[in-house]
Structure formats: C-alpha cells, structure tokens
Amino acid sequence: METIEIVIGIVVLIALAGVGALAGLVRPRRRRGSLPRPGEAAGRSSVGPRSDELPLPGVGDDAEEPRDSPLRTVDDVELPDELPATERPAPVAGRLVRLRERLARSNSALGHGLLALLSRDTLDESTWEEVEETLLLADVGVDPTTEIVDALRERVRVLGTREPEQLRAMLREELLRAVGTDVDRSLATTRHEGEDGRPGRPAVVMVVGVNGTGKTTTVGKLARVLVAEDKDVVLGAADTFRAAAAEQLATWGERVGVPTVRSERDGADPASVAYDAVKQGIEDEVDVVLVDTAGRLQNKVGLMDELGKVKRVVERHGPVDEVLLVLDATTGQNGLRQAAVFSEVVDITGIVLTKLDGTAKGGIVVGVQRSLHVPVKLVGLGEGPDDLAPFEPEAFVDALLS
Ligand code: GDP
C-alpha cells in the first residue's frame, strides 16, 4: 500500500512539473506592433510586485539569451512618424457637384459666353454667328452646334421674350439635350453570379488610351471609386512598356489596400500580365479586375495587334465587361482623332474625359460622344486621388451655367 502511495505521489509531482514547464513555454502571441503595457514586461504576467516597485519596462525582455547591450525602455523606442494605413476614399455620390468649381474655365467660355450673347439687346445674324463660334471653340462639334443654334433661334423667336431666367432655362434644356440624359452611363462593375453550379467571376474592365492622357492615374482613381463602393478589386499592370507605370499603379493600389498583379521585368508580354490579373481576381473571388494597358500609338497596326491580343487572351476567362477609353480633354480635335483609332481597334464601351479642370473646351463632352457614339461615363477634374467623378449631365450643365 505504502509503495502505491509513493508511486502516485511521484506521478502527481511529475505531472505538476510538466504543466508548469508548458505554462512557461506557451505564451500568448502578441499582435504585430503591439507594445507591452506599462508595468508589464513583454511576455510576463503583470501580477507580481507593485507597479511602483518595478523598474522601467524593458523592450525585448522575453529574449532568452543574455544580452550584452542594456535593454531599451519604451521611452527610447522610436515609432515611425506615419504608420501605413489604408485610406478611405471620398464617397462617390455627388462628386461632380462637389467638384463643379473645377469647371471654372469651361464655365466662362461656354456657359457664361452663351448667356452673355443671348442676353444682348438685339439678336441679329452676327450674334448667332458668335453663338455658333463659341460652341465650336468649346469643341462641341459641327453637327451638335448646328442643332443647338437652330433650336435656340427657333425657341427665341417663338418665345418672343428675352427674360434672363427664361433664356437660361432654354439654354439649359438645349445643352442637356446635346449632352444626352437618356443614356446608360453606369459602369459594368458587378461580379457575375455563377450559373448551373459554376462559380461566378469578377467583372473585367480594360482601360485604354494614349500615354500621357492620364490612363494609369485614372485606373488608380477608379480603384478608389470602387473601394468607396465597398467592392473588392484587383489591378493588372499590363502597361509593361512604360517602366514606371507598374510601380505607379501598385502605389495607387497600396493606398487603398488593393493588390496589383505585375510582371517582374519591364517589357513583359502585356497579355500574359492581364491574363494573370484576371486569374488572380477569379481565385480571390473579387468583384472587379481593372486592367491598365499600354498606349503606344506609333502605328495603328502595332496598337491593334497589342490591344487586340490583350483582349483576346483575357477573354479566355470570359468576356471583357467594359473597355474604357481615356481621353485628355485639353487635346481637342487631336484627342478625337486618337479616339477614332482606338475605337477601330477595340469596342469602346465608355469614355473617361480627363483634365476637364484645365480646359475651356468643356463642349468636348458633346463632341466626343457624337463622334464615337459612346457615352462619357467618368470625368477627371484634378490631380487629387478622388478627383474622378461619375459623369452626370444635369450637374455638368448646371456647373457650366452657374
Ligand atoms: P498615362 O501615361 O496616360 O498613364 O498618364 P498618367 O496617369 O501618368 O498621367 C499623366 C499626368 O496627367 C499626371 O501628371 C496626372 O496627374 C495628370 N492627370 C491625370 N488626370 C488628370 C485630371 O483629371 N486633371 C489634371 N489636372 N491632371 C490629370
């Protein structure tokens, strides 16, 4: 009996020793970057001597091996000035209204110019010619200009009065008619639901345009628009010819916590980068994959080969949902010629007009839609990260006439 009691005692002692050793080994994991609380050395229980009896807490106290340099205190540890944190982009609704003063140059040339002309005492032939000239100079385009002038002449004649408020309302209606209010300007950025048990897939948006128009910046800003709408996004840096483009895009993505698929080397095959980006988007089950593309326009054949190939290769995963053409509003007729080349190469589904903040040619909104038969869906109104707005005809025309 005695022997059994001794054996049990030994077993209990061994078990208790084991638990103690484990308690020493298994310490709670500290989240990255969290500092020990005052009075608590890293990894140790704060239960023990009173806090006023404790030495200053040491950073790195939990290191097992003896240190030959003195431990630093919390006061000695330098924290970085700015902790990297993802930004919350500005809300998307009403952006054009908030940014309307950015259209100031367009305002005075187009809206104010027309209002001043229509308010003259006499509306003779030469005044109507000036109205026409104002519209043409603002890049409204020949056909829309003729239509607007004809409509205004007729309405002024029928109206018989030239009350400023009535003139303004009439001009607003005619400009709105020219811009178009019954067009679908929504972006196809909704994830596709899977059918017949097949998994869904992200919406794919390709962004094309000549280098320098603001294409990469637009992809970055658009990623922010989508993040603001709580969408998961993957970026594809398929502009592999401009060395800085992938870096630039990755930086835009990092700021809002969006990953960028890019090639390790410059000059890689843009189609394969685009393919990989969509592949990652499918694997990560994101809502949208945005693909930036190269915009070299030395010759049409080269461009056609390259963009055509990117689109074909991406479409092995499924159809591309949106092809956005980025156009620099300040380039006027030249921009329209570029646009025509792109629209021969790929089916453009929407236009992004950038740099509308720096031009008196706001009428290009009308001109470009008419020449390409594609709606303006977004406008760039500055270099700030959230200076990209969904295009709203009413807000735009009101800004011109404000
Ligand atoms: P990319 O070569 O077409 O990719 O052009 P980038 O995206 O590098 O942009 C070229 C320049 O245009 C940059 O300095 C941008 O900040 C500027 N930019 C882009 N969009 C706008 C805009 O809406 N307004 C203004 N003022 N500048 C813009």
PDB file of C-alpha atoms in Angstrom, residues 7-240:
ATOM      1  CA  VAL A   7       4.306   5.948  -6.767  1.00  0.00           C
ATOM      2  CA  ILE A   8       1.110   8.067  -7.031  1.00  0.00           C
ATOM      3  CA  GLY A   9       2.861  10.929  -5.281  1.00  0.00           C
ATOM      4  CA  ILE A  10       5.758  10.795  -7.745  1.00  0.00           C
ATOM      5  CA  VAL A  11       3.375  10.700 -10.742  1.00  0.00           C
ATOM      6  CA  VAL A  12       1.453  13.743  -9.414  1.00  0.00           C
ATOM      7  CA  LEU A  13       4.694  15.646  -8.877  1.00  0.00           C
ATOM      8  CA  ILE A  14       5.893  14.858 -12.422  1.00  0.00           C
ATOM      9  CA  ALA A  15       2.516  15.973 -13.863  1.00  0.00           C
ATOM     10  CA  LEU A  16       2.598  19.275 -11.942  1.00  0.00           C
ATOM     11  CA  ALA A  17       6.160  19.933 -13.103  1.00  0.00           C
ATOM     12  CA  GLY A  18       5.092  19.265 -16.712  1.00  0.00           C
ATOM     13  CA  VAL A  19       2.175  21.726 -16.514  1.00  0.00           C
ATOM     14  CA  GLY A  20       4.497  24.362 -15.082  1.00  0.00           C
ATOM     15  CA  ALA A  21       7.008  23.873 -17.873  1.00  0.00           C
ATOM     16  CA  LEU A  22       4.253  24.100 -20.509  1.00  0.00           C
ATOM     17  CA  ALA A  23       2.894  27.284 -18.958  1.00  0.00           C
ATOM     18  CA  GLY A  24       6.366  28.757 -19.368  1.00  0.00           C
ATOM     19  CA  LEU A  25       6.593  27.665 -22.988  1.00  0.00           C
ATOM     20  CA  VAL A  26       3.121  28.550 -24.213  1.00  0.00           C
ATOM     21  CA  ARG A  27       2.824  32.307 -24.072  1.00  0.00           C
ATOM     22  CA  PRO A  28       0.047  34.229 -25.687  1.00  0.00           C
ATOM     23  CA  ARG A  29       1.078  35.571 -29.171  1.00  0.00           C
ATOM     24  CA  ARG A  30       1.339  39.307 -29.253  1.00  0.00           C
ATOM     25  CA  ARG A  31      -0.118  41.085 -32.254  1.00  0.00           C
ATOM     26  CA  ARG A  32       2.499  42.632 -34.529  1.00  0.00           C
ATOM     27  CA  GLY A  33       3.492  46.059 -33.379  1.00  0.00           C
ATOM     28  CA  SER A  34       1.695  45.998 -30.036  1.00  0.00           C
ATOM     29  CA  LEU A  35       3.739  47.360 -27.183  1.00  0.00           C
ATOM     30  CA  PRO A  36       3.792  45.947 -23.649  1.00  0.00           C
ATOM     31  CA  ARG A  37       1.536  47.826 -21.287  1.00  0.00           C
ATOM     32  CA  PRO A  38       3.211  49.948 -18.601  1.00  0.00           C
ATOM     33  CA  GLY A  39       4.128  47.751 -15.657  1.00  0.00           C
ATOM     34  CA  GLU A  40       4.162  44.662 -17.888  1.00  0.00           C
ATOM     35  CA  ALA A  41       7.396  43.389 -19.272  1.00  0.00           C
ATOM     36  CA  ALA A  42       6.923  41.650 -22.584  1.00  0.00           C
ATOM     37  CA  GLY A  43       5.631  38.125 -22.165  1.00  0.00           C
ATOM     38  CA  ARG A  44       5.395  38.311 -18.378  1.00  0.00           C
ATOM     39  CA  SER A  45       2.402  38.411 -16.151  1.00  0.00           C
ATOM     40  CA  SER A  46       1.656  41.792 -14.661  1.00  0.00           C
ATOM     41  CA  VAL A  47       0.792  40.017 -11.397  1.00  0.00           C
ATOM     42  CA  GLY A  48       3.760  40.346  -9.008  1.00  0.00           C
ATOM     43  CA  PRO A  49       5.464  43.237  -7.330  1.00  0.00           C
ATOM     44  CA  ARG A  50       3.526  46.507  -7.080  1.00  0.00           C
ATOM     45  CA  SER A  51       3.972  48.705 -10.111  1.00  0.00           C
ATOM     46  CA  ASP A  52       5.816  51.381  -8.116  1.00  0.00           C
ATOM     47  CA  GLU A  53       8.403  48.760  -7.160  1.00  0.00           C
ATOM     48  CA  LEU A  54       9.072  47.784 -10.797  1.00  0.00           C
ATOM     49  CA  PRO A  55      11.962  49.053 -12.881  1.00  0.00           C
ATOM     50  CA  LEU A  56      11.025  50.695 -16.201  1.00  0.00           C
ATOM     51  CA  PRO A  57       9.753  48.001 -18.558  1.00  0.00           C
ATOM     52  CA  GLY A  58      12.325  46.661 -20.975  1.00  0.00           C
ATOM     53  CA  VAL A  59      11.650  46.106 -24.626  1.00  0.00           C
ATOM     54  CA  GLY A  60      12.805  42.646 -25.601  1.00  0.00           C
ATOM     55  CA  ASP A  61      12.619  41.269 -22.056  1.00  0.00           C
ATOM     56  CA  ASP A  62      11.339  37.969 -23.368  1.00  0.00           C
ATOM     57  CA  ALA A  63      14.539  37.148 -25.248  1.00  0.00           C
ATOM     58  CA  GLU A  64      16.004  34.023 -23.671  1.00  0.00           C
ATOM     59  CA  GLU A  65      19.693  34.565 -24.313  1.00  0.00           C
ATOM     60  CA  PRO A  66      21.627  37.026 -22.170  1.00  0.00           C
ATOM     61  CA  ARG A  67      22.076  40.417 -23.843  1.00  0.00           C
ATOM     62  CA  ASP A  68      25.298  42.328 -23.800  1.00  0.00           C
ATOM     63  CA  SER A  69      23.686  45.687 -24.588  1.00  0.00           C
ATOM     64  CA  PRO A  70      21.431  47.316 -21.982  1.00  0.00           C
ATOM     65  CA  LEU A  71      17.707  46.916 -22.568  1.00  0.00           C
ATOM     66  CA  ARG A  72      15.973  49.954 -24.068  1.00  0.00           C
ATOM     67  CA  THR A  73      12.971  51.359 -22.298  1.00  0.00           C
ATOM     68  CA  VAL A  74       9.665  52.161 -24.007  1.00  0.00           C
ATOM     69  CA  ASP A  75      10.682  55.827 -23.987  1.00  0.00           C
ATOM     70  CA  ASP A  76      13.775  55.032 -26.087  1.00  0.00           C
ATOM     71  CA  VAL A  77      11.899  53.240 -28.858  1.00  0.00           C
ATOM     72  CA  GLU A  78      11.228  55.457 -31.838  1.00  0.00           C
ATOM     73  CA  LEU A  79       7.937  54.918 -33.584  1.00  0.00           C
ATOM     74  CA  PRO A  80       7.654  55.777 -37.299  1.00  0.00           C
ATOM     75  CA  ASP A  81       6.098  59.203 -37.910  1.00  0.00           C
ATOM     76  CA  GLU A  82       3.348  57.749 -40.064  1.00  0.00           C
ATOM     77  CA  LEU A  83       2.012  54.264 -39.636  1.00  0.00           C
ATOM     78  CA  PRO A  84       0.971  52.860 -43.016  1.00  0.00           C
ATOM     79  CA  ALA A  85      -2.793  52.626 -43.056  1.00  0.00           C
ATOM     80  CA  THR A  86      -5.197  52.159 -45.910  1.00  0.00           C
ATOM     81  CA  GLU A  87      -7.098  55.276 -46.875  1.00  0.00           C
ATOM     82  CA  ARG A  88     -10.840  55.595 -47.043  1.00  0.00           C
ATOM     83  CA  PRO A  89     -11.663  57.203 -50.411  1.00  0.00           C
ATOM     84  CA  ALA A  90     -14.205  60.034 -50.588  1.00  0.00           C
ATOM     85  CA  PRO A  91     -17.821  58.969 -51.240  1.00  0.00           C
ATOM     86  CA  VAL A  92     -18.727  58.709 -54.922  1.00  0.00           C
ATOM     87  CA  ALA A  93     -22.252  60.136 -54.951  1.00  0.00           C
ATOM     88  CA  GLY A  94     -22.383  63.820 -55.801  1.00  0.00           C
ATOM     89  CA  ARG A  95     -18.688  64.127 -56.649  1.00  0.00           C
ATOM     90  CA  LEU A  96     -19.356  66.193 -59.789  1.00  0.00           C
ATOM     91  CA  VAL A  97     -21.421  68.639 -57.760  1.00  0.00           C
ATOM     92  CA  ARG A  98     -18.643  68.908 -55.159  1.00  0.00           C
ATOM     93  CA  LEU A  99     -16.033  69.454 -57.874  1.00  0.00           C
ATOM     94  CA  ARG A 100     -18.078  71.849 -60.004  1.00  0.00           C
ATOM     95  CA  GLU A 101     -15.831  74.864 -59.400  1.00  0.00           C
ATOM     96  CA  ARG A 102     -13.088  72.892 -61.188  1.00  0.00           C
ATOM     97  CA  LEU A 103     -15.013  73.527 -64.389  1.00  0.00           C
ATOM     98  CA  ALA A 104     -14.451  77.268 -63.995  1.00  0.00           C
ATOM     99  CA  ARG A 105     -12.588  77.720 -67.280  1.00  0.00           C
ATOM    100  CA  SER A 106     -15.196  75.790 -69.226  1.00  0.00           C
ATOM    101  CA  ASN A 107     -17.870  77.811 -67.445  1.00  0.00           C
ATOM    102  CA  SER A 108     -16.730  81.209 -68.556  1.00  0.00           C
ATOM    103  CA  ALA A 109     -16.038  80.160 -72.132  1.00  0.00           C
ATOM    104  CA  LEU A 110     -19.128  78.136 -72.784  1.00  0.00           C
ATOM    105  CA  GLY A 111     -21.975  78.695 -70.360  1.00  0.00           C
ATOM    106  CA  HIS A 112     -21.276  82.317 -69.487  1.00  0.00           C
ATOM    107  CA  GLY A 113     -20.295  83.177 -73.066  1.00  0.00           C
ATOM    108  CA  LEU A 114     -23.575  81.852 -74.423  1.00  0.00           C
ATOM    109  CA  LEU A 115     -25.661  83.502 -71.720  1.00  0.00           C
ATOM    110  CA  ALA A 116     -23.998  86.853 -72.408  1.00  0.00           C
ATOM    111  CA  LEU A 117     -24.650  86.565 -76.143  1.00  0.00           C
ATOM    112  CA  LEU A 118     -28.295  85.568 -75.737  1.00  0.00           C
ATOM    113  CA  SER A 119     -28.862  88.459 -73.328  1.00  0.00           C
ATOM    114  CA  ARG A 120     -27.851  91.103 -75.881  1.00  0.00           C
ATOM    115  CA  ASP A 121     -30.429  93.727 -76.801  1.00  0.00           C
ATOM    116  CA  THR A 122     -30.648  92.548 -80.370  1.00  0.00           C
ATOM    117  CA  LEU A 123     -30.118  89.029 -81.587  1.00  0.00           C
ATOM    118  CA  ASP A 124     -29.015  89.652 -85.132  1.00  0.00           C
ATOM    119  CA  GLU A 125     -27.271  87.383 -87.600  1.00  0.00           C
ATOM    120  CA  SER A 126     -23.792  88.253 -86.363  1.00  0.00           C
ATOM    121  CA  THR A 127     -24.755  87.420 -82.756  1.00  0.00           C
ATOM    122  CA  TRP A 128     -25.978  83.983 -83.859  1.00  0.00           C
ATOM    123  CA  GLU A 129     -22.654  83.522 -85.638  1.00  0.00           C
ATOM    124  CA  GLU A 130     -20.898  84.316 -82.385  1.00  0.00           C
ATOM    125  CA  VAL A 131     -23.063  81.771 -80.579  1.00  0.00           C
ATOM    126  CA  GLU A 132     -22.021  79.216 -83.186  1.00  0.00           C
ATOM    127  CA  GLU A 133     -18.365  80.164 -82.853  1.00  0.00           C
ATOM    128  CA  THR A 134     -18.489  79.861 -79.043  1.00  0.00           C
ATOM    129  CA  LEU A 135     -19.875  76.333 -79.320  1.00  0.00           C
ATOM    130  CA  LEU A 136     -17.319  75.310 -81.960  1.00  0.00           C
ATOM    131  CA  LEU A 137     -14.413  76.763 -79.958  1.00  0.00           C
ATOM    132  CA  ALA A 138     -15.524  74.732 -76.957  1.00  0.00           C
ATOM    133  CA  ASP A 139     -15.231  71.559 -79.103  1.00  0.00           C
ATOM    134  CA  VAL A 140     -18.951  70.834 -79.191  1.00  0.00           C
ATOM    135  CA  GLY A 141     -18.551  69.651 -82.778  1.00  0.00           C
ATOM    136  CA  VAL A 142     -20.140  70.845 -86.041  1.00  0.00           C
ATOM    137  CA  ASP A 143     -23.374  68.835 -86.126  1.00  0.00           C
ATOM    138  CA  PRO A 144     -24.342  69.334 -82.473  1.00  0.00           C
ATOM    139  CA  THR A 145     -23.506  73.057 -82.823  1.00  0.00           C
ATOM    140  CA  THR A 146     -25.853  73.448 -85.780  1.00  0.00           C
ATOM    141  CA  GLU A 147     -28.593  71.600 -83.916  1.00  0.00           C
ATOM    142  CA  ILE A 148     -28.194  73.741 -80.786  1.00  0.00           C
ATOM    143  CA  VAL A 149     -28.136  77.039 -82.714  1.00  0.00           C
ATOM    144  CA  ASP A 150     -31.166  76.085 -84.836  1.00  0.00           C
ATOM    145  CA  ALA A 151     -33.127  75.057 -81.751  1.00  0.00           C
ATOM    146  CA  LEU A 152     -32.197  78.243 -79.855  1.00  0.00           C
ATOM    147  CA  ARG A 153     -33.116  80.519 -82.778  1.00  0.00           C
ATOM    148  CA  GLU A 154     -36.476  78.884 -83.158  1.00  0.00           C
ATOM    149  CA  ARG A 155     -37.242  78.966 -79.436  1.00  0.00           C
ATOM    150  CA  VAL A 156     -36.197  82.627 -79.052  1.00  0.00           C
ATOM    151  CA  ARG A 157     -38.463  83.512 -81.984  1.00  0.00           C
ATOM    152  CA  VAL A 158     -41.442  81.595 -80.573  1.00  0.00           C
ATOM    153  CA  LEU A 159     -40.817  82.738 -77.029  1.00  0.00           C
ATOM    154  CA  GLY A 160     -40.917  86.382 -78.027  1.00  0.00           C
ATOM    155  CA  THR A 161     -39.433  87.417 -74.688  1.00  0.00           C
ATOM    156  CA  ARG A 162     -35.813  87.562 -73.539  1.00  0.00           C
ATOM    157  CA  GLU A 163     -36.241  87.349 -69.805  1.00  0.00           C
ATOM    158  CA  PRO A 164     -32.786  86.231 -68.448  1.00  0.00           C
ATOM    159  CA  GLU A 165     -34.265  83.391 -66.386  1.00  0.00           C
ATOM    160  CA  GLN A 166     -36.195  82.091 -69.393  1.00  0.00           C
ATOM    161  CA  LEU A 167     -33.114  82.297 -71.607  1.00  0.00           C
ATOM    162  CA  ARG A 168     -31.107  80.439 -69.051  1.00  0.00           C
ATOM    163  CA  ALA A 169     -33.730  77.688 -68.721  1.00  0.00           C
ATOM    164  CA  MET A 170     -33.897  77.367 -72.507  1.00  0.00           C
ATOM    165  CA  LEU A 171     -30.143  77.150 -72.868  1.00  0.00           C
ATOM    166  CA  ARG A 172     -30.006  74.571 -70.082  1.00  0.00           C
ATOM    167  CA  GLU A 173     -32.553  72.415 -71.889  1.00  0.00           C
ATOM    168  CA  GLU A 174     -30.730  72.612 -75.215  1.00  0.00           C
ATOM    169  CA  LEU A 175     -27.319  71.854 -73.693  1.00  0.00           C
ATOM    170  CA  LEU A 176     -28.826  68.926 -71.773  1.00  0.00           C
ATOM    171  CA  ARG A 177     -30.386  67.613 -74.963  1.00  0.00           C
ATOM    172  CA  ALA A 178     -26.989  67.813 -76.678  1.00  0.00           C
ATOM    173  CA  VAL A 179     -25.204  66.054 -73.782  1.00  0.00           C
ATOM    174  CA  GLY A 180     -27.904  63.373 -73.587  1.00  0.00           C
ATOM    175  CA  THR A 181     -29.913  62.460 -70.496  1.00  0.00           C
ATOM    176  CA  ASP A 182     -31.319  59.104 -71.566  1.00  0.00           C
ATOM    177  CA  VAL A 183     -28.009  57.259 -71.982  1.00  0.00           C
ATOM    178  CA  ASP A 184     -26.843  54.457 -69.688  1.00  0.00           C
ATOM    179  CA  ARG A 185     -23.645  55.744 -68.099  1.00  0.00           C
ATOM    180  CA  SER A 186     -23.307  53.072 -65.427  1.00  0.00           C
ATOM    181  CA  LEU A 187     -20.071  51.077 -65.247  1.00  0.00           C
ATOM    182  CA  ALA A 188     -20.256  47.303 -65.646  1.00  0.00           C
ATOM    183  CA  THR A 189     -18.503  46.515 -62.379  1.00  0.00           C
ATOM    184  CA  THR A 190     -20.832  43.977 -60.816  1.00  0.00           C
ATOM    185  CA  ARG A 191     -19.464  40.483 -60.201  1.00  0.00           C
ATOM    186  CA  HIS A 192     -21.100  37.810 -62.369  1.00  0.00           C
ATOM    187  CA  GLU A 193     -23.142  35.247 -60.490  1.00  0.00           C
ATOM    188  CA  GLY A 194     -22.276  31.635 -61.295  1.00  0.00           C
ATOM    189  CA  GLU A 195     -24.839  29.611 -63.209  1.00  0.00           C
ATOM    190  CA  ASP A 196     -25.681  25.877 -63.135  1.00  0.00           C
ATOM    191  CA  GLY A 197     -23.366  25.265 -60.174  1.00  0.00           C
ATOM    192  CA  ARG A 198     -20.454  27.032 -61.850  1.00  0.00           C
ATOM    193  CA  PRO A 199     -18.604  29.629 -59.765  1.00  0.00           C
ATOM    194  CA  GLY A 200     -19.117  33.337 -60.517  1.00  0.00           C
ATOM    195  CA  ARG A 201     -16.370  35.596 -61.825  1.00  0.00           C
ATOM    196  CA  PRO A 202     -15.299  39.191 -61.461  1.00  0.00           C
ATOM    197  CA  ALA A 203     -16.290  41.953 -63.860  1.00  0.00           C
ATOM    198  CA  VAL A 204     -13.318  42.823 -66.081  1.00  0.00           C
ATOM    199  CA  VAL A 205     -12.631  46.440 -67.048  1.00  0.00           C
ATOM    200  CA  MET A 206      -9.892  47.268 -69.567  1.00  0.00           C
ATOM    201  CA  VAL A 207      -8.616  50.841 -69.622  1.00  0.00           C
ATOM    202  CA  VAL A 208      -7.068  52.029 -72.901  1.00  0.00           C
ATOM    203  CA  GLY A 209      -5.741  55.323 -74.208  1.00  0.00           C
ATOM    204  CA  VAL A 210      -2.645  57.151 -75.404  1.00  0.00           C
ATOM    205  CA  ASN A 211       0.216  57.594 -72.905  1.00  0.00           C
ATOM    206  CA  GLY A 212       0.047  60.911 -71.131  1.00  0.00           C
ATOM    207  CA  THR A 213      -3.737  61.174 -71.202  1.00  0.00           C
ATOM    208  CA  GLY A 214      -3.915  60.152 -67.527  1.00  0.00           C
ATOM    209  CA  LYS A 215      -4.680  56.478 -68.085  1.00  0.00           C
ATOM    210  CA  THR A 216      -2.730  54.967 -65.188  1.00  0.00           C
ATOM    211  CA  THR A 217      -3.881  57.734 -62.858  1.00  0.00           C
ATOM    212  CA  THR A 218      -7.456  57.017 -63.938  1.00  0.00           C
ATOM    213  CA  VAL A 219      -7.087  53.297 -63.156  1.00  0.00           C
ATOM    214  CA  GLY A 220      -5.826  54.253 -59.685  1.00  0.00           C
ATOM    215  CA  LYS A 221      -8.656  56.727 -59.121  1.00  0.00           C
ATOM    216  CA  LEU A 222     -11.206  54.249 -60.424  1.00  0.00           C
ATOM    217  CA  ALA A 223      -9.924  51.626 -57.972  1.00  0.00           C
ATOM    218  CA  ARG A 224     -10.699  54.171 -55.233  1.00  0.00           C
ATOM    219  CA  VAL A 225     -14.190  54.776 -56.624  1.00  0.00           C
ATOM    220  CA  LEU A 226     -14.839  51.027 -56.464  1.00  0.00           C
ATOM    221  CA  VAL A 227     -13.340  50.671 -52.976  1.00  0.00           C
ATOM    222  CA  ALA A 228     -15.568  53.547 -51.833  1.00  0.00           C
ATOM    223  CA  GLU A 229     -18.464  51.431 -53.117  1.00  0.00           C
ATOM    224  CA  ASP A 230     -17.212  48.513 -50.965  1.00  0.00           C
ATOM    225  CA  LYS A 231     -16.042  46.443 -53.925  1.00  0.00           C
ATOM    226  CA  ASP A 232     -13.054  44.084 -53.866  1.00  0.00           C
ATOM    227  CA  VAL A 233     -10.647  44.953 -56.654  1.00  0.00           C
ATOM    228  CA  VAL A 234      -7.505  43.538 -58.298  1.00  0.00           C
ATOM    229  CA  LEU A 235      -5.344  45.722 -60.552  1.00  0.00           C
ATOM    230  CA  GLY A 236      -3.465  44.397 -63.571  1.00  0.00           C
ATOM    231  CA  ALA A 237      -0.396  46.399 -64.646  1.00  0.00           C
ATOM    232  CA  ALA A 238      -0.396  45.438 -68.323  1.00  0.00           C
ATOM    233  CA  ASP A 239       1.326  48.672 -69.395  1.00  0.00           C
ATOM    234  CA  THR A 240       4.645  46.851 -69.351  1.00  0.00           C
TER     235      THR A 240
END
